[in-house]
Coordinates of C-alpha atoms in Angstrom, one line a residue:
M1 CA 77.4 109.4 108.3
D2 CA 77.0 112.4 108.7
S3 CA 75.6 112.0 112.2
F4 CA 79.2 111.6 113.0
A5 CA 80.9 114.3 110.9
D6 CA 83.5 115.9 113.2
S7 CA 84.0 113.0 115.6
P8 CA 87.5 111.3 115.4
P9 CA 87.5 108.1 113.8
R10 CA 88.1 105.7 117.1
E11 CA 85.5 107.6 118.8
I12 CA 83.1 106.5 115.7
L13 CA 84.5 103.1 116.0
Q14 CA 83.9 102.3 119.7
C15 CA 80.3 104.0 119.0
V16 CA 79.3 101.3 115.8
A17 CA 81.1 98.8 118.0
E18 CA 78.8 99.7 120.9
T19 CA 75.6 99.7 118.8
L20 CA 76.4 96.7 116.9
G21 CA 77.7 94.6 120.3
C22 CA 80.7 93.6 118.8
S23 CA 84.8 94.4 118.9
T24 CA 85.8 97.3 117.2
T25 CA 87.7 95.4 115.0
S26 CA 84.8 93.2 114.1
A27 CA 83.9 92.9 110.3
E28 CA 80.7 94.1 111.6
V29 CA 81.8 97.6 111.8
A30 CA 83.1 97.8 108.5
A31 CA 79.8 96.4 106.8
Y32 CA 78.0 99.0 108.8
L33 CA 79.5 102.2 107.6
D34 CA 79.8 100.3 104.4
Q35 CA 76.0 100.4 104.5
H36 CA 75.9 103.9 106.1
D37 CA 78.3 105.8 103.5
E38 CA 76.6 108.0 101.4
L39 CA 78.9 108.3 99.0
R40 CA 79.3 104.2 98.7
H41 CA 77.3 104.2 95.4
L42 CA 80.3 105.8 93.8
R43 CA 82.1 102.8 94.1
E44 CA 79.8 101.5 91.3
K45 CA 81.8 104.0 88.9
F46 CA 84.5 102.1 88.7
L47 CA 86.1 98.8 86.9
V48 CA 88.0 97.2 90.3
P49 CA 90.3 94.9 88.7
K50 CA 89.3 90.9 89.1
I51 CA 92.1 88.1 89.9
A52 CA 91.3 84.4 89.0
D53 CA 90.7 82.3 91.8
L54 CA 90.4 85.2 94.3
P55 CA 87.6 86.9 96.1
P56 CA 85.3 88.7 93.3
Y57 CA 87.8 91.7 92.8
C58 CA 91.6 92.9 94.0
I59 CA 91.8 94.5 97.2
Y60 CA 92.8 98.0 95.4
L61 CA 95.0 100.1 97.7
V62 CA 97.2 102.0 95.5
G63 CA 95.1 104.9 93.5
N64 CA 97.9 107.0 95.0
S65 CA 100.0 105.5 91.9
L66 CA 97.1 104.9 89.2
G67 CA 93.6 105.3 89.9
L68 CA 90.9 102.9 88.9
Q69 CA 89.1 103.0 85.1
P70 CA 86.0 105.1 85.0
K71 CA 83.5 103.3 83.2
M72 CA 82.2 105.7 81.2
A73 CA 85.7 106.3 80.0
R74 CA 86.0 103.9 76.8
K75 CA 82.1 105.1 75.9
Y76 CA 83.8 108.3 75.8
L77 CA 86.9 107.0 74.1
E78 CA 84.6 105.0 71.8
E79 CA 82.3 107.7 70.5
E80 CA 85.8 110.2 69.6
L81 CA 86.5 107.0 67.8
E82 CA 83.5 106.6 66.2
K83 CA 83.3 110.1 65.3
W84 CA 86.7 110.5 63.9
A85 CA 85.7 107.3 61.7
K86 CA 82.8 108.9 60.3
T87 CA 83.2 112.5 59.9
G88 CA 87.0 113.1 59.6
V89 CA 88.4 115.9 60.0
H90 CA 85.1 117.5 61.0
G91 CA 85.1 116.2 64.5
H92 CA 87.4 119.3 65.1
I93 CA 83.9 121.3 65.5
Q94 CA 81.4 119.0 65.8
G95 CA 79.7 116.4 68.6
S96 CA 79.7 117.1 72.7
R97 CA 83.1 117.8 72.6
P98 CA 85.0 119.1 69.5
W99 CA 88.6 118.3 69.0
A100 CA 89.4 121.8 68.8
W101 CA 88.5 123.0 72.5
A102 CA 87.3 119.8 74.0
E103 CA 89.7 120.3 77.1
N104 CA 87.7 123.8 77.6
N105 CA 84.7 122.0 78.6
I106 CA 85.8 120.4 81.7
E107 CA 88.0 122.9 82.8
Q108 CA 85.0 124.2 85.4
L109 CA 84.9 120.4 86.9
M110 CA 89.3 120.4 86.9
A111 CA 88.6 123.6 89.2
N112 CA 86.3 122.4 91.3
V113 CA 88.6 119.9 92.4
V114 CA 91.0 122.1 93.5
G115 CA 89.8 124.7 94.6
A116 CA 89.7 127.4 91.8
K117 CA 88.2 129.3 89.0
A118 CA 88.0 127.7 85.6
E119 CA 89.9 130.6 84.1
E120 CA 92.5 129.7 86.2
V121 CA 93.5 126.0 85.3
A122 CA 94.5 124.6 81.6
L123 CA 94.1 121.0 81.1
M124 CA 97.6 120.6 78.9
N125 CA 100.6 118.2 78.6
G126 CA 102.3 116.1 81.4
L127 CA 102.7 117.0 85.1
T128 CA 106.6 117.8 84.5
V129 CA 106.3 119.8 81.4
N130 CA 103.7 122.1 82.9
L131 CA 106.3 122.7 85.9
H132 CA 109.1 123.6 83.8
L133 CA 106.7 125.9 81.8
L134 CA 105.8 127.4 85.2
L135 CA 109.0 128.1 86.6
L136 CA 110.3 129.4 83.3
S137 CA 108.3 132.7 84.1
F138 CA 108.3 132.5 87.4
Y139 CA 112.0 131.8 88.4
K140 CA 113.6 134.8 87.5
P141 CA 116.9 134.8 89.3
T142 CA 118.5 137.7 90.3
A143 CA 122.3 138.2 92.4
T144 CA 120.7 138.1 95.6
R145 CA 117.5 136.3 95.1
H146 CA 118.2 133.1 93.2
K147 CA 117.3 130.5 95.6
I148 CA 114.5 127.5 95.0
L149 CA 113.4 125.9 98.6
L150 CA 112.0 122.6 98.1
E151 CA 112.1 119.5 100.0
D152 CA 115.4 117.1 100.2
K153 CA 113.5 114.3 99.2
A154 CA 110.9 115.3 96.7
F155 CA 109.4 113.9 93.9
P156 CA 112.9 112.9 91.8
S157 CA 111.3 114.5 88.6
D158 CA 110.4 117.5 90.5
H159 CA 114.2 118.1 91.4
Y160 CA 115.2 117.1 88.1
A161 CA 113.4 120.0 87.1
V162 CA 114.5 122.7 89.6
E163 CA 118.2 122.0 88.9
S164 CA 118.1 121.7 85.3
Q165 CA 116.2 125.8 85.3
I166 CA 118.7 126.8 87.9
R167 CA 121.2 125.6 85.5
L168 CA 120.0 127.2 82.8
R169 CA 119.6 130.8 84.0
G170 CA 123.6 130.5 84.4
C171 CA 123.1 129.8 88.2
D172 CA 125.0 126.7 90.6
P173 CA 122.5 124.2 92.2
Q174 CA 124.7 124.3 94.9
Q175 CA 124.2 127.6 95.8
S176 CA 120.5 127.8 94.8
M177 CA 118.9 124.5 95.7
L178 CA 118.2 124.8 99.4
L179 CA 117.0 121.6 100.2
L180 CA 114.6 120.9 103.8
S181 CA 115.4 117.7 105.7
P182 CA 113.2 116.4 109.0
R183 CA 114.8 116.9 112.1
P184 CA 117.1 113.7 112.9
G185 CA 115.0 110.8 113.6
E186 CA 111.9 112.3 112.2
E187 CA 110.6 110.9 109.2
T188 CA 108.4 114.3 108.0
L189 CA 108.4 118.1 107.9
R190 CA 107.3 119.7 110.8
T191 CA 105.4 123.3 109.8
E192 CA 107.2 125.7 112.2
D193 CA 110.5 124.3 110.0
I194 CA 109.5 125.2 107.1
L195 CA 108.2 129.1 107.9
E196 CA 111.1 129.2 110.1
V197 CA 113.5 128.6 107.2
I198 CA 111.3 131.0 104.6
E199 CA 111.4 133.3 107.3
K200 CA 115.4 133.2 107.9
E201 CA 116.0 133.1 103.8
G202 CA 113.1 134.5 102.5
D203 CA 115.0 137.3 100.8
S204 CA 117.5 135.1 99.1
I205 CA 114.5 132.7 97.8
A206 CA 113.3 133.1 94.3
V207 CA 110.7 130.7 94.7
V208 CA 109.5 128.0 97.3
M209 CA 108.2 125.0 95.7
F210 CA 106.4 121.6 97.7
S211 CA 104.3 119.4 96.9
G212 CA 101.1 119.5 97.9
V213 CA 101.3 115.8 99.6
Q214 CA 104.7 114.1 100.3
Y215 CA 104.8 111.2 97.7
Y216 CA 106.4 108.7 99.9
T217 CA 105.3 109.8 103.3
G218 CA 102.1 110.9 102.4
Q219 CA 102.3 114.1 104.6
L220 CA 99.7 116.7 103.7
F221 CA 101.9 120.3 103.7
N222 CA 100.0 123.5 105.4
M223 CA 99.8 125.4 101.8
A224 CA 98.3 128.1 102.9
A225 CA 100.6 128.4 105.7
I226 CA 103.0 128.1 103.5
T227 CA 101.9 130.4 100.8
K228 CA 101.3 133.2 103.5
A229 CA 105.0 132.6 104.6
G230 CA 106.8 132.7 100.9
Q231 CA 104.8 135.6 100.3
R232 CA 105.4 137.8 103.3
K233 CA 109.0 136.9 102.2
G234 CA 108.2 138.6 98.6
C235 CA 108.9 134.8 97.1
Y236 CA 106.7 133.1 94.7
V237 CA 104.9 130.1 96.0
G238 CA 104.4 127.2 94.0
F239 CA 102.8 123.2 94.4
D240 CA 103.1 120.3 92.9
C241 CA 100.2 119.0 93.4
A242 CA 100.2 115.7 92.3
H243 CA 99.2 113.9 95.2
A244 CA 97.2 116.5 96.2
A245 CA 94.6 116.8 93.1
G246 CA 91.8 114.7 94.5
N247 CA 92.9 113.5 97.7
A248 CA 92.8 116.5 99.6
E249 CA 90.8 119.6 99.8
L250 CA 92.5 121.8 97.9
K251 CA 92.0 125.9 97.7
L252 CA 94.4 127.5 95.8
H253 CA 92.3 130.4 94.7
D254 CA 91.4 131.4 98.0
W255 CA 94.8 131.0 100.2
G256 CA 96.3 132.9 97.1
V257 CA 98.8 130.0 95.8
D258 CA 101.1 131.5 92.8
F259 CA 100.8 128.5 90.4
A260 CA 100.7 124.9 90.7
C261 CA 100.7 121.8 88.5
W262 CA 99.3 118.8 88.8
C263 CA 98.9 115.2 87.1
S264 CA 95.8 113.3 86.5
Y265 CA 96.0 109.7 86.3
K266 CA 96.2 109.3 90.3
Y267 CA 93.3 110.1 92.2
V268 CA 92.0 111.9 89.3
N269 CA 91.8 108.5 87.8
S270 CA 92.2 109.7 84.3
G271 CA 94.6 106.8 83.5
A272 CA 98.1 106.0 83.2
G273 CA 99.6 109.1 81.3
G274 CA 96.5 111.0 81.5
L275 CA 96.0 114.8 80.6
A276 CA 97.6 117.3 83.3
G277 CA 96.6 120.1 84.9
A278 CA 98.3 124.0 85.5
F279 CA 97.0 126.7 87.3
I280 CA 98.0 130.4 87.7
H281 CA 96.2 132.9 90.3
E282 CA 94.1 135.3 88.5
K283 CA 95.8 138.0 90.3
H284 CA 98.9 137.2 88.0
K285 CA 96.9 137.3 84.3
H286 CA 98.4 140.7 83.3
T287 CA 101.5 140.1 84.5
V288 CA 103.0 136.8 84.4
K289 CA 103.6 135.8 80.5
P290 CA 104.8 132.4 78.7
A291 CA 108.7 132.1 78.3
L292 CA 107.1 129.8 75.4
L293 CA 104.7 130.4 73.0
G294 CA 102.6 128.2 70.8
W295 CA 99.5 128.4 68.5
W296 CA 97.1 126.9 71.7
G297 CA 97.6 130.3 73.6
H298 CA 96.2 132.8 70.7
D299 CA 92.5 133.3 71.6
L300 CA 90.3 130.7 70.2
K301 CA 88.1 133.3 68.4
T302 CA 90.9 134.0 65.9
R303 CA 93.0 131.2 66.5
F304 CA 92.4 129.8 63.0
Q305 CA 92.9 133.1 61.3
M306 CA 96.9 131.9 60.7
N307 CA 98.2 135.9 60.6
N308 CA 100.9 135.3 62.5
V309 CA 99.9 138.1 65.2
L310 CA 99.5 136.4 68.7
D311 CA 96.5 137.7 70.3
L312 CA 97.9 136.2 73.6
Q313 CA 95.3 134.5 76.3
S314 CA 95.7 136.0 79.9
G315 CA 96.7 134.2 82.4
V316 CA 97.1 130.2 82.5
S317 CA 95.2 129.9 79.0
G318 CA 98.1 131.7 76.8
F319 CA 100.4 128.6 78.3
R320 CA 99.2 126.1 76.2
L321 CA 101.5 125.2 73.4
S322 CA 99.4 122.4 71.3
N323 CA 96.1 121.1 71.4
Q324 CA 95.4 118.4 73.6
P325 CA 95.4 114.7 72.5
I326 CA 91.3 114.1 72.5
L327 CA 91.8 110.3 73.3
L328 CA 93.2 111.8 77.1
V329 CA 90.4 114.4 77.6
C330 CA 88.0 111.1 77.3
P331 CA 88.9 109.3 80.4
L332 CA 89.6 112.8 82.5
Q333 CA 86.0 113.8 81.5
A334 CA 84.6 110.4 82.3
S335 CA 86.2 110.6 86.2
L336 CA 85.6 114.7 86.7
E337 CA 82.1 113.9 86.1
V338 CA 81.8 111.4 88.8
F339 CA 83.9 114.2 90.8
N340 CA 80.7 116.3 90.3
L341 CA 78.4 113.9 91.6
T342 CA 79.5 114.7 94.9
S343 CA 82.1 117.5 96.5
M344 CA 85.4 117.2 97.6
Q345 CA 84.5 117.9 101.3
A346 CA 82.6 115.0 101.5
L347 CA 84.8 112.9 100.0
R348 CA 87.3 114.4 102.9
R349 CA 85.4 113.6 105.5
K350 CA 84.9 110.2 104.4
S351 CA 88.4 110.3 104.0
I352 CA 89.4 110.9 107.3
L353 CA 87.0 108.0 108.3
L354 CA 88.9 105.3 106.3
T355 CA 92.1 106.4 106.4
G356 CA 91.7 106.5 110.5
Y357 CA 90.0 103.0 110.4
L358 CA 92.9 101.8 108.4
E359 CA 95.2 103.6 110.8
Y360 CA 93.5 101.9 113.9
L361 CA 93.7 98.4 113.0
I362 CA 97.0 98.6 112.1
Q363 CA 98.3 99.9 115.9
H364 CA 95.7 97.5 117.0
Y365 CA 97.3 94.2 115.6
Y366 CA 100.6 95.4 114.0
S367 CA 102.4 98.3 116.3
R368 CA 105.5 97.2 118.4
D369 CA 103.2 96.6 121.4
A370 CA 100.8 94.3 119.4
A371 CA 103.4 92.5 117.5
R372 CA 105.3 91.6 121.1
P373 CA 106.0 87.6 121.6
A374 CA 103.4 85.7 123.9
R375 CA 106.2 84.3 126.1
P376 CA 109.2 86.1 126.9
D377 CA 111.8 84.1 125.2
G378 CA 109.7 83.9 121.9
P379 CA 110.0 85.3 118.5
A380 CA 109.3 88.4 118.1
R381 CA 106.9 89.2 115.5
P382 CA 107.4 91.3 112.5
H383 CA 105.9 94.7 113.8
V384 CA 104.4 98.1 111.9
S385 CA 104.7 101.8 111.9
V386 CA 103.0 104.6 110.6
I387 CA 105.6 107.0 109.7
T388 CA 102.9 109.8 108.0
P389 CA 101.9 112.0 110.3
S390 CA 99.2 111.0 112.7
D391 CA 97.0 114.1 112.4
P392 CA 94.3 113.7 109.9
Q393 CA 95.0 117.5 109.0
Q394 CA 98.7 116.5 107.8
R395 CA 97.8 113.9 105.4
G396 CA 95.7 112.4 103.1
C397 CA 94.0 108.8 102.2
Q398 CA 97.7 107.3 102.0
L399 CA 99.6 105.6 105.3
S400 CA 103.0 104.7 104.7
L401 CA 103.6 101.7 106.6
C402 CA 107.4 101.0 107.4
F403 CA 107.3 97.5 108.5
S404 CA 110.6 96.0 110.8
V405 CA 111.2 93.2 108.5
P406 CA 112.1 93.4 104.6
I407 CA 108.9 93.7 102.5
R408 CA 109.9 92.7 99.3
R409 CA 108.6 88.8 100.3
I410 CA 105.5 90.6 102.1
F411 CA 104.8 92.8 98.8
Q412 CA 105.2 89.2 97.3
E413 CA 102.6 87.5 99.3
L414 CA 100.0 90.7 99.5
E415 CA 99.8 90.0 95.3
R416 CA 99.6 86.5 95.5
R417 CA 96.5 87.3 97.8
G418 CA 94.8 89.8 95.5
V419 CA 96.4 93.1 97.6
A420 CA 97.6 96.1 95.4
C421 CA 99.1 98.4 96.9
D422 CA 102.9 100.1 96.2
M423 CA 106.4 99.2 97.7
R424 CA 109.3 101.7 98.6
E425 CA 112.2 99.3 99.2
P426 CA 113.7 98.4 101.7
S427 CA 111.1 98.8 104.2
V428 CA 107.8 100.6 103.0
L429 CA 104.6 99.6 101.8
R430 CA 102.2 102.9 100.7
V431 CA 98.8 101.8 101.7
A432 CA 95.6 104.5 99.8
P433 CA 92.2 103.4 100.4
V434 CA 90.7 106.3 98.2
P435 CA 87.1 107.2 99.7
L436 CA 85.9 107.5 95.9
Y437 CA 85.9 103.5 95.1
N438 CA 87.5 101.9 98.3
S439 CA 85.3 100.6 101.3
F440 CA 85.3 99.8 104.4
S441 CA 85.0 96.7 104.1
D442 CA 88.3 96.6 102.2
V443 CA 90.0 98.0 104.4
H444 CA 89.5 95.1 107.2
R445 CA 90.4 92.1 104.3
F446 CA 93.3 93.8 103.7
I447 CA 94.4 93.5 107.5
E448 CA 93.2 90.0 107.3
T449 CA 95.5 89.9 104.4
L450 CA 98.4 91.4 106.2
G451 CA 98.0 89.2 108.7
S452 CA 98.6 86.1 106.6
A453 CA 101.1 87.4 104.5
L454 CA 103.5 88.4 107.3
A455 CA 102.8 84.5 108.5
A456 CA 103.8 83.7 105.0
S457 CA 106.3 85.6 104.3
S458 CA 108.2 84.5 108.0
Q459 CA 107.8 80.7 107.1
T460 CA 109.6 81.5 103.5
P461 CA 113.5 82.5 102.9
Q462 CA 114.3 86.0 101.7
E463 CA 115.1 86.2 97.9

């Protein structure tokens, strides 16, 4: 697919269709794209769920919620269980992943995924725990600079964390939470509106706290521009990269982001509740200190001397509190090793085409115009609109599909037909073709299955 590197998805589809002598919506186009996909071998590194009495595997388009299991995860887990059984406490310093520093061994792999230096990344805790730890150090409100800017529809856990941090510092969330909403009638935020608010309110903002990719709409924010604008006004700028890590091409170090955190069980495929990540830019390594201390923040060379004199590691490493569960390190290692077989640049190139292909087929079959009845007096068919930005630079691989009819029955019909996606009532399905393991044929099968699900749902009374 390198020959198509910079071409828009629509042009690529038309070129392939002309080559094959078929329509752009033909399954032959999907098969051709799969055959020429230089990343197709990565799918074999994962276990795709199977459903009885249905095609060989389900159409798994929900990596934005939980990524697939890497095949090596089981092997690595069994290795550590066997080591525990045979060596007991000696497993802390023996084997290929000694428990006392196992997570350190894979931080370079994680740093590659988020565009950071290894020493700027720590693998620890869960996402919201890490967000709290970071805000305790970066949010230092004063009488004049006390606000935190975030999306009005930020992921609930982020909202709760910010609200509680503001209360913890004796401030009033009604005064110190600056919530930014899209313009009336629009679903997503405009970059110029974000930058305008930062410019206007920046002198009173202590922290700009955004998601990298908005969980509901799938909007990929211009993190570089937001960082530059916030820092120009004297604000710290941080991001929740839960839906961006492993999805978009991040450059946390180069963009100069102050701090970030992310979970690893979505696009990074570490399993439910997997080990989370945190980032602090190296420019803060000697100036921003952790507010809470634990023994895992102590330098490893002297950590076990137990003299109660803290030799604090610099930067994000000093924010560690406790040893990390080795059974969470194993699946994360298995997934990061797959990422290491390619690059985020290559994954992003495929993602733009794969998601563009999904968007093209949605618009062809299910847009408002395509859903018009054949006769003026006939019933209108359900139509689908995409609320995720159409610009590939403003989205990752997720498309949020909004339906003209209630979606619960459609969602149920899709599940019966072996489709795994994600429902958000009253009218949105989140669909995420992940370039690591999804194929163009997956997308084509989904579109065909969606048609039958829409037909079946219209014939069945809504519950």
